[in-house]
Short mmCIF file of C-alpha atoms in Angstrom, two decimals:
data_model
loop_
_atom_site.label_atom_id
_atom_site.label_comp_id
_atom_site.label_asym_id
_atom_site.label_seq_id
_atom_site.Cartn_x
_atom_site.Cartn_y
_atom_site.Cartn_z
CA UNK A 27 0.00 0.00 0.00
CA UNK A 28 1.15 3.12 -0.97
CA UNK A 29 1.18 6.35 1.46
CA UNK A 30 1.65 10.51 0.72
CA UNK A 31 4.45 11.84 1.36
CA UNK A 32 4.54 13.67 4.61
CA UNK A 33 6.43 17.07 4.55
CA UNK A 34 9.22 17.33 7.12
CA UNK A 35 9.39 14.16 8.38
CA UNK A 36 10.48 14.22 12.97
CA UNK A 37 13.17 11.87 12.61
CA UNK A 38 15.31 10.59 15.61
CA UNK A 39 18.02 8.20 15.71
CA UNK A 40 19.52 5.39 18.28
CA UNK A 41 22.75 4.36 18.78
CA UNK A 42 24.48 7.28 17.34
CA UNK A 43 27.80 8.33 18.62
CA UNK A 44 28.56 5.19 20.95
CA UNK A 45 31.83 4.28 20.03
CA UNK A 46 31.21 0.05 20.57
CA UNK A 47 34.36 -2.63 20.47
CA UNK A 48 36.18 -3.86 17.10
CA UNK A 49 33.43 -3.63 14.98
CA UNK A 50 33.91 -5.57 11.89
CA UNK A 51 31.53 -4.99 8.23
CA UNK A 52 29.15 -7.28 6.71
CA UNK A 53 27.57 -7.23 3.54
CA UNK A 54 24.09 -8.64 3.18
CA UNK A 55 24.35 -11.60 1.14
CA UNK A 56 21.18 -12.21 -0.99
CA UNK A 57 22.30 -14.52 -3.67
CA UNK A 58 23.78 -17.11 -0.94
CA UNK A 59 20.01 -16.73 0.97
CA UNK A 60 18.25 -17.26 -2.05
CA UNK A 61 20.37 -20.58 -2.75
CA UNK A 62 20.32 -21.45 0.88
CA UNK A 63 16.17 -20.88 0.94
CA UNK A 64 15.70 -23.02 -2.73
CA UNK A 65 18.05 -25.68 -0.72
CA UNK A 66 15.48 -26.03 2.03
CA UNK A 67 12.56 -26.57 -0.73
CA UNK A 68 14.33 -29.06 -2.48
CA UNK A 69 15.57 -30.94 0.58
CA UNK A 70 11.55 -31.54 1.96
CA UNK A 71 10.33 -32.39 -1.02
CA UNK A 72 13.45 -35.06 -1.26
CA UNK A 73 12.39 -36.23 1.97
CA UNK A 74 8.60 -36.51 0.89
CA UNK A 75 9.71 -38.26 -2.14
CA UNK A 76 12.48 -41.09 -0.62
CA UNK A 77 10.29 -41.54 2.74
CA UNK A 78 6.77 -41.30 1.55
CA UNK A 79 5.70 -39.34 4.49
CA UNK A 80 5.95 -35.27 5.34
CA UNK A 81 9.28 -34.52 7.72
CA UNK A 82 8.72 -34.69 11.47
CA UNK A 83 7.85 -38.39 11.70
CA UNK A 84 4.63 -38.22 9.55
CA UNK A 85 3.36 -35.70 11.33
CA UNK A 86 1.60 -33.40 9.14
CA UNK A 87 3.60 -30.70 8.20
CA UNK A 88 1.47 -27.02 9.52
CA UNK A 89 0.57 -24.67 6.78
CA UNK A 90 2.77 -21.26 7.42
CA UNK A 91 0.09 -18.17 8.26
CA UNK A 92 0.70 -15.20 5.86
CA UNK A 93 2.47 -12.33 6.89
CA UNK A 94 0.60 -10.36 9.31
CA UNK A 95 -1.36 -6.95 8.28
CA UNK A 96 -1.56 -5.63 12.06
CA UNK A 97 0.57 -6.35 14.84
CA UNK A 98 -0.17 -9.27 17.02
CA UNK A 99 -3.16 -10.89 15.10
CA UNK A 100 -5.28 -12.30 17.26
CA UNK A 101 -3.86 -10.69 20.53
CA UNK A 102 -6.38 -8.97 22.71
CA UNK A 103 -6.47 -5.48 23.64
CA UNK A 104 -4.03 -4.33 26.33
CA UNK A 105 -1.74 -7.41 25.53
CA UNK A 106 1.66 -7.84 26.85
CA UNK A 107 3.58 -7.24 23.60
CA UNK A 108 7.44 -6.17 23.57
CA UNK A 109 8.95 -6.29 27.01
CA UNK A 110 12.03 -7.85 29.04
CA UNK A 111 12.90 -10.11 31.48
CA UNK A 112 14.98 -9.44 35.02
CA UNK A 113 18.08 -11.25 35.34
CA UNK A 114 20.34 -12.12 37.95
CA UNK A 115 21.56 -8.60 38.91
CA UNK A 116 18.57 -6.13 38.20
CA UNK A 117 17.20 -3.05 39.11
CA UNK A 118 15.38 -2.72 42.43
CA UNK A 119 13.56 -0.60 44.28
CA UNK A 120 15.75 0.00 47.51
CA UNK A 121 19.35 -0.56 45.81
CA UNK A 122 18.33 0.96 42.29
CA UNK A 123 19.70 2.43 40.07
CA UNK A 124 17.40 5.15 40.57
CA UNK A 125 17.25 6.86 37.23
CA UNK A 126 17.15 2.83 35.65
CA UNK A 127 13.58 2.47 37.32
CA UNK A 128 12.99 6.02 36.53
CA UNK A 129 13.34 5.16 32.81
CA UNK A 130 11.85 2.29 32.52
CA UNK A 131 9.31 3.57 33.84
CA UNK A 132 8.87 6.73 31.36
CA UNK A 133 7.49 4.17 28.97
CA UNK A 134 6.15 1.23 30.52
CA UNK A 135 6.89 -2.38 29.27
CA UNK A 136 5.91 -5.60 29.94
CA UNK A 137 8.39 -7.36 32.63
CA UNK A 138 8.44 -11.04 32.98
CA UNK A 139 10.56 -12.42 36.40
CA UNK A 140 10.90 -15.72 37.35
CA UNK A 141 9.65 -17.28 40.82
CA UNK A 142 13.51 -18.90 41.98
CA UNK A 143 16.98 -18.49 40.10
CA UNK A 144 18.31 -15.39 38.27
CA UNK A 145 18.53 -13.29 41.15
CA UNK A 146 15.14 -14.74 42.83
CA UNK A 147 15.86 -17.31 45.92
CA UNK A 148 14.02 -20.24 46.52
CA UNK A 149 10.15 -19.46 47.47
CA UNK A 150 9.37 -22.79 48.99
CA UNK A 151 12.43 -23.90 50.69
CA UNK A 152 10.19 -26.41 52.25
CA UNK A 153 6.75 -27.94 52.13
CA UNK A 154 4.23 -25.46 53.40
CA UNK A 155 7.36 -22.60 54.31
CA UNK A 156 7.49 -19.83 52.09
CA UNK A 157 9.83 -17.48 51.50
CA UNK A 158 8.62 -14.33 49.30
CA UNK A 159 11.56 -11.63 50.24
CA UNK A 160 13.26 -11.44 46.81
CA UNK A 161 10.34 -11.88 44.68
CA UNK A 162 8.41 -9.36 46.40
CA UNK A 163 10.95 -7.01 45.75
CA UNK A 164 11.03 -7.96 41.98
CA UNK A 165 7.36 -7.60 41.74
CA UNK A 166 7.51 -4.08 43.63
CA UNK A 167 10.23 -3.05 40.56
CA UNK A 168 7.86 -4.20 38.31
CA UNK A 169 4.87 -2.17 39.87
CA UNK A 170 7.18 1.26 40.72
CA UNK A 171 7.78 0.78 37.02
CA UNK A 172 4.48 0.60 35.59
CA UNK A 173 5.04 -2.84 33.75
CA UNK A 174 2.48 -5.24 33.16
CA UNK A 175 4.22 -8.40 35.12
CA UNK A 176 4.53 -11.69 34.01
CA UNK A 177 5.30 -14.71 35.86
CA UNK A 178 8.07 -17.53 34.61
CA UNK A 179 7.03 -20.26 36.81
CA UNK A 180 10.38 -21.89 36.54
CA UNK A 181 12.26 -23.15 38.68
CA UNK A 182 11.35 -25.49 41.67
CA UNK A 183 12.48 -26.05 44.64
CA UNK A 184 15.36 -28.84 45.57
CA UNK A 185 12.53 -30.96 47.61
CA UNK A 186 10.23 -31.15 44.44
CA UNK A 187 13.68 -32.65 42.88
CA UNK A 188 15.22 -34.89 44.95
CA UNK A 189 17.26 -32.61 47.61
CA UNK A 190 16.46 -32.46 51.50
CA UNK A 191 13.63 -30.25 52.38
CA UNK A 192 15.15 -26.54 53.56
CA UNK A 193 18.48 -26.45 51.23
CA UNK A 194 18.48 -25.28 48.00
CA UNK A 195 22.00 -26.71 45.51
CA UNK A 196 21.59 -23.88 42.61
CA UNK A 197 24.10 -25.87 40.90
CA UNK A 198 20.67 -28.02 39.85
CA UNK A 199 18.82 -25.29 39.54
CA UNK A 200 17.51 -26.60 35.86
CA UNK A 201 16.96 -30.25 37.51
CA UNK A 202 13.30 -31.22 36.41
CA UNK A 203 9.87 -31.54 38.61
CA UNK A 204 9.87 -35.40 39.77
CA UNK A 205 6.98 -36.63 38.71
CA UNK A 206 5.73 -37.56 41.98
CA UNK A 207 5.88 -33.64 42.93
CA UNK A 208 3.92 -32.18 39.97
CA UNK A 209 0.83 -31.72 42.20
CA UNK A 210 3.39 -30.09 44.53
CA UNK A 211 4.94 -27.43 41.95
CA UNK A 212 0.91 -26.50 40.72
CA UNK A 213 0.08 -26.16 43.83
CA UNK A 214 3.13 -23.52 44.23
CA UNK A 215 2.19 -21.89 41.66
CA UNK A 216 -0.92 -21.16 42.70
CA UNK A 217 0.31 -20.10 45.84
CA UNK A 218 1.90 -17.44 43.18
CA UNK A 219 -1.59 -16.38 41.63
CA UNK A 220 -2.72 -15.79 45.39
CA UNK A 221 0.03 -13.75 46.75
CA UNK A 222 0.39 -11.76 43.31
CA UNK A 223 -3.72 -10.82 42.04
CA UNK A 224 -2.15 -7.99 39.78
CA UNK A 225 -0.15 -10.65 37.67
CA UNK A 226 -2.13 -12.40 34.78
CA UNK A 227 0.03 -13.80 32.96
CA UNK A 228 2.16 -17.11 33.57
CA UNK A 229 4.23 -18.97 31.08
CA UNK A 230 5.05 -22.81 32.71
CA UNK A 231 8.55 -23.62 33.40
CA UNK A 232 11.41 -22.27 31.17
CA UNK A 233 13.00 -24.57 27.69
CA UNK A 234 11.95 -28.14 28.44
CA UNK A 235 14.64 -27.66 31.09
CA UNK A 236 15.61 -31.16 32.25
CA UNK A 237 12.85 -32.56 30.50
CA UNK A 238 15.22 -34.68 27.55
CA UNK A 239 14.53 -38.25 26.97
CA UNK A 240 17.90 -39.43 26.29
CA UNK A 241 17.34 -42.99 25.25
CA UNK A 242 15.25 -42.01 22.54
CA UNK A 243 16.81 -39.08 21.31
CA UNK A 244 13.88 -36.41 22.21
CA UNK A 245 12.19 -34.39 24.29
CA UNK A 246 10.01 -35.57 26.93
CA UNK A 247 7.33 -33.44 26.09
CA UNK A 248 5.30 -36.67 27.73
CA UNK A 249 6.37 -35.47 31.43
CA UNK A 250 6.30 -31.94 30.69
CA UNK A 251 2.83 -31.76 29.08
CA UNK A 252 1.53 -33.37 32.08
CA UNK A 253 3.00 -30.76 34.60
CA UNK A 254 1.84 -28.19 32.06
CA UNK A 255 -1.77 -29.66 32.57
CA UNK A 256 -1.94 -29.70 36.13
CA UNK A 257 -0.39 -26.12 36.61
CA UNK A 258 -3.18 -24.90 34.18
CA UNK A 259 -5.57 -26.69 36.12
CA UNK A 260 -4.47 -24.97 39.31
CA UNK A 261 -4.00 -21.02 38.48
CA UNK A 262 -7.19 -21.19 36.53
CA UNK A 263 -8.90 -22.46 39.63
CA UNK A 264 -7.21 -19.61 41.75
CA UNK A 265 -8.61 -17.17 38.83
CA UNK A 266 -10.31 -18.20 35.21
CA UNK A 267 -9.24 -14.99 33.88
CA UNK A 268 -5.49 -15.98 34.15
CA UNK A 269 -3.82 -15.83 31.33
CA UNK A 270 -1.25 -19.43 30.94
CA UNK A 271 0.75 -20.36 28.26
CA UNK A 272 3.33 -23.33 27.21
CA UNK A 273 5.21 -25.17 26.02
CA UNK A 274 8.15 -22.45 26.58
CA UNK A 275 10.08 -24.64 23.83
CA UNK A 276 13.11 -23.43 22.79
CA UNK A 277 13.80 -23.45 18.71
CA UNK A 278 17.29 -24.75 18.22
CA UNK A 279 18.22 -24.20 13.86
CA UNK A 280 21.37 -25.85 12.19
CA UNK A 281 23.32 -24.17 9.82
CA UNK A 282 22.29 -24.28 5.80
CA UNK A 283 23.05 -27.29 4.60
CA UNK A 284 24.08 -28.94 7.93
CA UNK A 285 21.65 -31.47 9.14
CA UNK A 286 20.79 -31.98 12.65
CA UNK A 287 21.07 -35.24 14.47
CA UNK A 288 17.45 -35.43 15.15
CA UNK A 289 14.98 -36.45 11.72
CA UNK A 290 14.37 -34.07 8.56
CA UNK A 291 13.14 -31.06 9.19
CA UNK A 292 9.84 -29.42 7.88
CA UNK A 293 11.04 -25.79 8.96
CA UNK A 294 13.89 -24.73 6.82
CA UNK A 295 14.90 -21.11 5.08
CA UNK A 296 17.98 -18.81 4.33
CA UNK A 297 18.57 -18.96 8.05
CA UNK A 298 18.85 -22.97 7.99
CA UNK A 299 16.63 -25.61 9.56
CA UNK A 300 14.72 -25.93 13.14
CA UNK A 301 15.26 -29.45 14.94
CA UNK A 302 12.57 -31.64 14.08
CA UNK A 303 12.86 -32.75 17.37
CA UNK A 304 11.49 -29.33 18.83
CA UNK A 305 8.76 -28.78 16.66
CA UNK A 306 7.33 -32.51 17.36
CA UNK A 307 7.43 -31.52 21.28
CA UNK A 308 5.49 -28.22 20.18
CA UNK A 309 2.69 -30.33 18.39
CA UNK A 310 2.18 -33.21 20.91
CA UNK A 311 1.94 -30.78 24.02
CA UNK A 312 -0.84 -28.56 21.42
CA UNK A 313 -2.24 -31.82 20.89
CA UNK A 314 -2.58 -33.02 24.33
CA UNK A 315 -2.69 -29.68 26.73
CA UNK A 316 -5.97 -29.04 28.48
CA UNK A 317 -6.07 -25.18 27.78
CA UNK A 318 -3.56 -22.70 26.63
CA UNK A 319 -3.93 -18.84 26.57
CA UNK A 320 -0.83 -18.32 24.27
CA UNK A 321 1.84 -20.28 22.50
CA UNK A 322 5.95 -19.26 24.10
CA UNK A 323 9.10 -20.32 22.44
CA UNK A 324 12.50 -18.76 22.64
CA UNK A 325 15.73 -18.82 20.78
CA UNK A 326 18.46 -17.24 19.01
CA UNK A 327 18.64 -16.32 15.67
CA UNK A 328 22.27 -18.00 14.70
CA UNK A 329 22.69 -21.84 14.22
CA UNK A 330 23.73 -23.93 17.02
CA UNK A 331 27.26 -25.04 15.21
CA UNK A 332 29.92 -22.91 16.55
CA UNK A 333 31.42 -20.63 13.84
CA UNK A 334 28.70 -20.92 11.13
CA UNK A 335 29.10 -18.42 8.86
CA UNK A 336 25.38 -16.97 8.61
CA UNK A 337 24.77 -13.38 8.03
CA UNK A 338 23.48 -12.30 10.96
CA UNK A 339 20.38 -10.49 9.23
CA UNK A 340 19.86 -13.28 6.73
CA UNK A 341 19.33 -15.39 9.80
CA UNK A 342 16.63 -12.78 11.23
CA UNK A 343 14.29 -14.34 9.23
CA UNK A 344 14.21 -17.80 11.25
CA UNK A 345 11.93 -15.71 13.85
CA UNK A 346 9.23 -14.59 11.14
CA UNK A 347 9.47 -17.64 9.49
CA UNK A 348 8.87 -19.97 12.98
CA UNK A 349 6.51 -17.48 14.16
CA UNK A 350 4.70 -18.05 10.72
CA UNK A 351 4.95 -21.67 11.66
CA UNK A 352 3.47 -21.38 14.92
CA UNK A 353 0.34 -19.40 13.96
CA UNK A 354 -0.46 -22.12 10.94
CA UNK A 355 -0.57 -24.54 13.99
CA UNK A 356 -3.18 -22.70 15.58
CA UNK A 357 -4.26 -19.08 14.37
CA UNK A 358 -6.26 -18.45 17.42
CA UNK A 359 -3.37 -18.39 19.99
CA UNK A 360 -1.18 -15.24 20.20
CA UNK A 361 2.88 -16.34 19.76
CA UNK A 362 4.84 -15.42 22.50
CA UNK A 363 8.88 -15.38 22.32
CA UNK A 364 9.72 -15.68 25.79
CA UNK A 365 13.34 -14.92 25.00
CA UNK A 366 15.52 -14.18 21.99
CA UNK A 367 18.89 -14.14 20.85
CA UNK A 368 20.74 -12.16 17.65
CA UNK A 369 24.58 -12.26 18.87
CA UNK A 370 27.36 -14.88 18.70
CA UNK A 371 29.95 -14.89 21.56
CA UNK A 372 33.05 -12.48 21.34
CA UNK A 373 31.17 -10.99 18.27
CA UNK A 374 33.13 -7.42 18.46
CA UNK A 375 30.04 -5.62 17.35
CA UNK A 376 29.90 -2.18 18.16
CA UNK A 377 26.96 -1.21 19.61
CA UNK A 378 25.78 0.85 16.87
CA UNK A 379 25.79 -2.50 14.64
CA UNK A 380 24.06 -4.85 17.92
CA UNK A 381 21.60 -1.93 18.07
CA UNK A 382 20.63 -2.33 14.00
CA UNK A 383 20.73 -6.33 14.72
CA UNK A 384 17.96 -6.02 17.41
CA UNK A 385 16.01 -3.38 15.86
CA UNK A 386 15.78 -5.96 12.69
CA UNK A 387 14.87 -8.87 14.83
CA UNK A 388 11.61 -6.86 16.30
CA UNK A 389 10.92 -6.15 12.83
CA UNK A 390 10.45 -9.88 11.77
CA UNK A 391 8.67 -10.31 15.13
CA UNK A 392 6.43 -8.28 14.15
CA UNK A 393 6.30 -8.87 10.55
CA UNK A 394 5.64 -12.70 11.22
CA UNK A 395 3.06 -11.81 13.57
CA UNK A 396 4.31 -12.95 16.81
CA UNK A 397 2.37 -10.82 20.03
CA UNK A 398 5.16 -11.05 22.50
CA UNK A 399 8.96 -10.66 23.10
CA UNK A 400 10.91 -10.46 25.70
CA UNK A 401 14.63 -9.35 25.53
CA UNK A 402 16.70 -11.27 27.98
CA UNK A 403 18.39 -8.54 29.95
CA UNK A 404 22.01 -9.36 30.05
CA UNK A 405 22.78 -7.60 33.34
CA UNK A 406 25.72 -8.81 34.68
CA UNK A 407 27.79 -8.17 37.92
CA UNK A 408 29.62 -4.99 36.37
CA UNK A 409 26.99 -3.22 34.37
CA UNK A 410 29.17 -0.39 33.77
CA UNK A 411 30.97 -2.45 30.79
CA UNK A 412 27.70 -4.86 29.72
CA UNK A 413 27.02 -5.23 25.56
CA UNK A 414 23.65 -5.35 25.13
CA UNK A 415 22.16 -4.09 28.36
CA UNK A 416 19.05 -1.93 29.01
CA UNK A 417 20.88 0.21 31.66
CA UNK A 418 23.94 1.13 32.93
CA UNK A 419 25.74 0.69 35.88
CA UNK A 420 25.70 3.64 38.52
CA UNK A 421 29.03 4.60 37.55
CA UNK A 422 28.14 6.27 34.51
CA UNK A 423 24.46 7.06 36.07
CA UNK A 424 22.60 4.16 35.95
CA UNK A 425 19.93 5.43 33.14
CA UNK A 426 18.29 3.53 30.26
CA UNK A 427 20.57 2.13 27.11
CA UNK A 428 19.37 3.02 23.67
CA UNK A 429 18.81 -0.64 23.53
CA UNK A 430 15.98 0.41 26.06
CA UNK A 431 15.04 3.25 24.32
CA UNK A 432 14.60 1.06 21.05
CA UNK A 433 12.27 -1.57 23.02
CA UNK A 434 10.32 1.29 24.05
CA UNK A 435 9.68 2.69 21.34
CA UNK A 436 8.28 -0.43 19.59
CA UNK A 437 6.34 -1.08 22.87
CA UNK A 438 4.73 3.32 22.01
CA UNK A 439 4.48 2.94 18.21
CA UNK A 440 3.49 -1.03 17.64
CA UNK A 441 1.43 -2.06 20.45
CA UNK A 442 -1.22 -5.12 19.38
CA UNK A 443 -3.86 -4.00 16.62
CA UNK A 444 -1.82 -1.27 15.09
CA UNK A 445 -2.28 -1.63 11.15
CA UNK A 446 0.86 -2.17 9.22
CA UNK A 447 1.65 0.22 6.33
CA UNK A 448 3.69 -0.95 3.60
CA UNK A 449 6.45 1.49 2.81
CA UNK A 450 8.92 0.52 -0.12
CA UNK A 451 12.54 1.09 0.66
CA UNK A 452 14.97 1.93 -2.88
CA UNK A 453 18.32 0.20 -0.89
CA UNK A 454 17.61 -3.60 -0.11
CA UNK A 455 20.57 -2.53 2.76
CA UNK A 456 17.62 -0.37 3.84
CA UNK A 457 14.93 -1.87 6.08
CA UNK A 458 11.56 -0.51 7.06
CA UNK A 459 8.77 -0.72 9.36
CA UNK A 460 5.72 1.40 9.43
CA UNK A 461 2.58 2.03 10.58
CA UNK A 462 0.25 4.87 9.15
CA UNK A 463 2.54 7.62 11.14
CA UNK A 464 5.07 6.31 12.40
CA UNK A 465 8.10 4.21 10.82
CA UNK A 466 11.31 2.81 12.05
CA UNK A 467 14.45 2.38 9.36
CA UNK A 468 17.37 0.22 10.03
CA UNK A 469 20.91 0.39 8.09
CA UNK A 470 22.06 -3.23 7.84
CA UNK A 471 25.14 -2.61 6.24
CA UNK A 472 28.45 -1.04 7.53
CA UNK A 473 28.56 2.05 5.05
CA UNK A 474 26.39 5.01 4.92
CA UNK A 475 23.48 4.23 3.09
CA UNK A 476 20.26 6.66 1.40
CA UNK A 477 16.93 5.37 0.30
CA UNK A 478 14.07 6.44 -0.96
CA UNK A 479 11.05 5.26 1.12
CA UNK A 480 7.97 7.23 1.14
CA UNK A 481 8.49 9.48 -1.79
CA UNK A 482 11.67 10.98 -0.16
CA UNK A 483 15.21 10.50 0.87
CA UNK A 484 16.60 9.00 3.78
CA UNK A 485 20.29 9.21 4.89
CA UNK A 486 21.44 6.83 7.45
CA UNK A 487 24.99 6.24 9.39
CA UNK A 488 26.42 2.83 9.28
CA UNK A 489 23.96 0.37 11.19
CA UNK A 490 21.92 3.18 12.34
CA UNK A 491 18.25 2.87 13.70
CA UNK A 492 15.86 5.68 12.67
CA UNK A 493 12.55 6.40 14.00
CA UNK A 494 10.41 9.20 11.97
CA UNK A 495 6.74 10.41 11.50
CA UNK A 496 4.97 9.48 8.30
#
C-alpha cells in the first residue's frame, strides 16, 4: 500500500555516537540466501519423495500463516507485547539504580521475572514454608515501574527434585519436577496467583529444562505436558481470567546445509533448519494440553554449530518464518517469544551495529506476527561495561541504554492491533517498518546508506536505527 508523502518528516536516531568494540563490516548476502532458501525446498520435497511421508515423523507438516497486516493478530487489547525479562543482577527498588527504574518507567513495558533463580531465591524452601523476600521485591520493581508483570514459573524447589527439604543446591537449579511432585509445583504456583492478584500472565517452566529423553533421542514433552496440565488446572482455579501459556520450547536451527542429528526437518529457510525434534514436542503438548492462553518459544537467531558463517540479518528471518509456523498450527493463539537471541559470543560488534541487529529482529517479530517478546536482559555483575544491556551501571548514572530506548519505542508505536503500512525502501541494505505515522528504518550494512522510502530520501549512518513520522 502506498502512502503521501509527509512534509518534514520528525526523525530521531539510536545508537548514534557510541563508540562500541572492534566492529567488523558485513555485507548482506542475498544470492547465498536465495540458494540457501531453494536448498530447504528441495531438501523436503526429497524427503517426501524417498520416505513417503511429510518430515517430522509423519506428522503433518502445519501450513505457514501469511504475513501479518496488524501487529499481534489475534492478541487482545491491552496485551503484553514487547517487554524484558529481570536477570540475575537487576534493578530494584531499595538498591536501584534510581534513574534505571525512573526510565523504565517513562514508557512502561511488559516485565516477565521468574519465581527462583536469576537473582530470585528459593520461594518454597520447604513444604508449606514460604519465603517471598526477593520476589516481592522484583514484583515491587515491576509495579514502581508501571510494567504489566509476568510470571516464569520456573524453577522449583530442591525438595520437588530430589534434595532435602530446607536447602536449596543452585548448581541443579535446571533439575526437572519429579513426577511424583507435579501436584506439589501447581500447587506452588498457585500459591503465586494468590500472593500476586495484579499478575495475569504465567508462562510454565522455562525450555523443556531437564525434560530430555535421552534414550530415545527427544524431548520428553510426555512429562512436561503433564505438569503443564496440572499447573493450568491450578491457576485457573485460583482465577479463570489468568492468562497461561506453554510449552516455553526453545527453537534450536542448524546451519544451511548442515543437518541436525534429530529427523528431517519441515522448517527450513535462508537462516537454515529448526530441529525436528522441537517442533514434534510443540505439536504433541498442542495436541494433548488441556487449555492454553498463548503459544511461548524462545531462541536465538544463529545456528547452534559454533562458527557458522550466517549473516546475521539473513538469519533474522528464522523468527518470522517460525513465528509463521506457529500461527499455521493454531491461528487463534497469540505467539509469544519468551526470550531471543541475535549475537554470537566475542562478536566485536559495536553497539551501533548490535543496536541495527535487534532493531531488525523486532521487525520480523512483528512482521511474522508474533504478540510477545521479551529481551533477555544481560545484566551482569559490572553493568558499567555490559554489551547489550538496558541500563547502565551507577558509575556512569545508571539510566536507560538506547537498547531500552529502542524496546520502548516499539512497545509506544506497535502495540497489538496497530495496522501495518507498507512502505517501499529503494536500498535492499535499507529496512523498514511502518505504521500509518510512524516508521522505524534500520541500516544493515556497515557504510552510509540513502533510500528512498515514502516518496523521499533518507540518509542513514552505518547500522543506524531511525525512527520518523509518516
Amino acid at each position: 500500500m502506498e502512502v503521501q508523502q509527509r512534509a518534514k518528516p520528525e526523525r530521531a536516531s539510536l545508537f548514534g555516537n557510541r563508540h562500541g568494540r572492534h566492529g567488523r563490516p558485513h555485507r548482506r548476502l542475498f544470492l547465498v540466501a536465495l540458494v540457501a532458501a531453494l536448498a530447504g525446498v528441495l531438501t523436503s520435497l526429497t524427503v517426501l519423495a524417498v520416505t513417503g511421508r511429510l518430515p517430522g515423523g509423519g506428522a503433518p507438516a502445519a501450513a505457514p500463516a501469511a504475513p501479518a497486516s496488524r501487529v499481534a493478530p489475534g492478541a487482545p487489547a491491552g496485551w503484553p507485547a514487547w517487554g524484558f525479562t529481570h536477570t540475575q543482577n537487576s534493578v530494584d527498588p531499595r538498591s536501584g539504580p534510581a534513574q534505571a527504574l525512573a526510565d523504565i518507567g517513562s514508557q512502561p513495558v511488559p516485565q516477565a521475572v521468574p519465581i527462583m533463580g536469576w537473582g530470585v531465591d528459593n520461594p518454597e524452601p520447604r513444604k508449606g514454608g514460604y519465603n517471598w523476600g526477593t520476589l516481592d521485591r522484583r514484583m515491587q520493581a515491576v509495579r514502581q515501574t508501571r510494567g504489566v508483570p509476568v510470571v516464569t514459573l520456573c524453577c522449583s524447589p530442591d525438595w520437588m527434585k530430589g534434595g532435602a527439604p530446607g536447602t536449596t543446591d543452585w548448581s541443579k537449579l535446571e533439575k526437572p519436577v519429579d513426577r511424583a511432585h507435579f501436584d506439589d509445583f501447581a500447587a506452588l504456583a498457585a500459591e503465586v496467583a494468590r500472593r500476586y492478584p495484579d499478575v495475569r500472565y504465567y508462562a510454565v517452566w522455562n525450555e523443556f529444562k531437564g525434560f530430555w529423553n535421552q534414550a530415545a533421542n527427544r524431548w520428553d514433552y510426555e512429562g512436561y505436558t503433564d505438569l503443564y496440565n496440572k499447573v493450568y488446572a491450578a491457576l485457573k482455579k485460583v482465577d479463570s481470567d489468568i492468562r497461561v501459556g506453554g510449552p516455553y520450547m526453545v527453537l534450536n536451527s542448524s546451519a544451511p546445509g548442515v543437518q541436525s542429528s534429530g529427523p528431517p526437518s519441515e522448517l527450513a529457510g535462508p537462516w537454515g533448519s529448526m530441529d525436528q525434534r522441537d517442533l514434534d514436542a510443540l505439536k504433541y503438548w498442542y495436541a494433548h494440553k488441556k487449555g492454553a492462553d498463548f503459544l511461548a518459544v524462545d531462541g536465538a537467531s544463529l545456528p547452534q554449530q559454533p562458527g557458522a558463517r550466517v549473516d546475521e540479518f539473513t538469519a533474522l528471518r528464522k523468527f518470522s518464518d517460525a513465528t509463521r509456523w506457529l500461527r499455521g498450527l493454531d491461528g487463534g493463539l497469540p505467539v509469544w517469544w519468551a526470550e531471543w537471541y541475535v549475537e554470537p559470543a566475542a562478536s566485536g560488534w559495536t553497539d551501533e551495529h548490535r543496536g541495527a541487529v535487534q532493531a531488525v529482529a523486532m521487525m520480523e517479530f512483528i512482521e511474522g506476527g508474533a504478540s510477545s517478546a521479551f529481551y533477555w536482559n544481560p545484566q551482569g555483575a559490572d553493568a558499567n561495561d555490559c554489551a547489550g544491556c538496558l541500563w547502565y551501571g551507577s558509575a556512569h548514572g545508571g539510566g536507560g541504554t538506547p537498547t531500552l530506548q529502542n524496546l520502548q519505542s516499539f512497545g509506544r508505536w506497535f502495540p497489538p492491533g496497530t495496522p501495518l503500512v507498507r512502505a517501499r525502501s529503494s536500498n535492499p541494505a535499507v529496512r523498514v517498518l511502518a505504521q500509518p505515522h510512524r516508521m522505524v528504518a534500520v541500516n544493515t550494512s556497515a557504510q552510509a546508506a540513502s533510500a528512498r522510502i515514502d516518496g523521499a530520501t533518507l540518509t542513514l549512518a552505518p547500522y543506524e536505527v531511525k525512527w520518523a513520522a509518516r
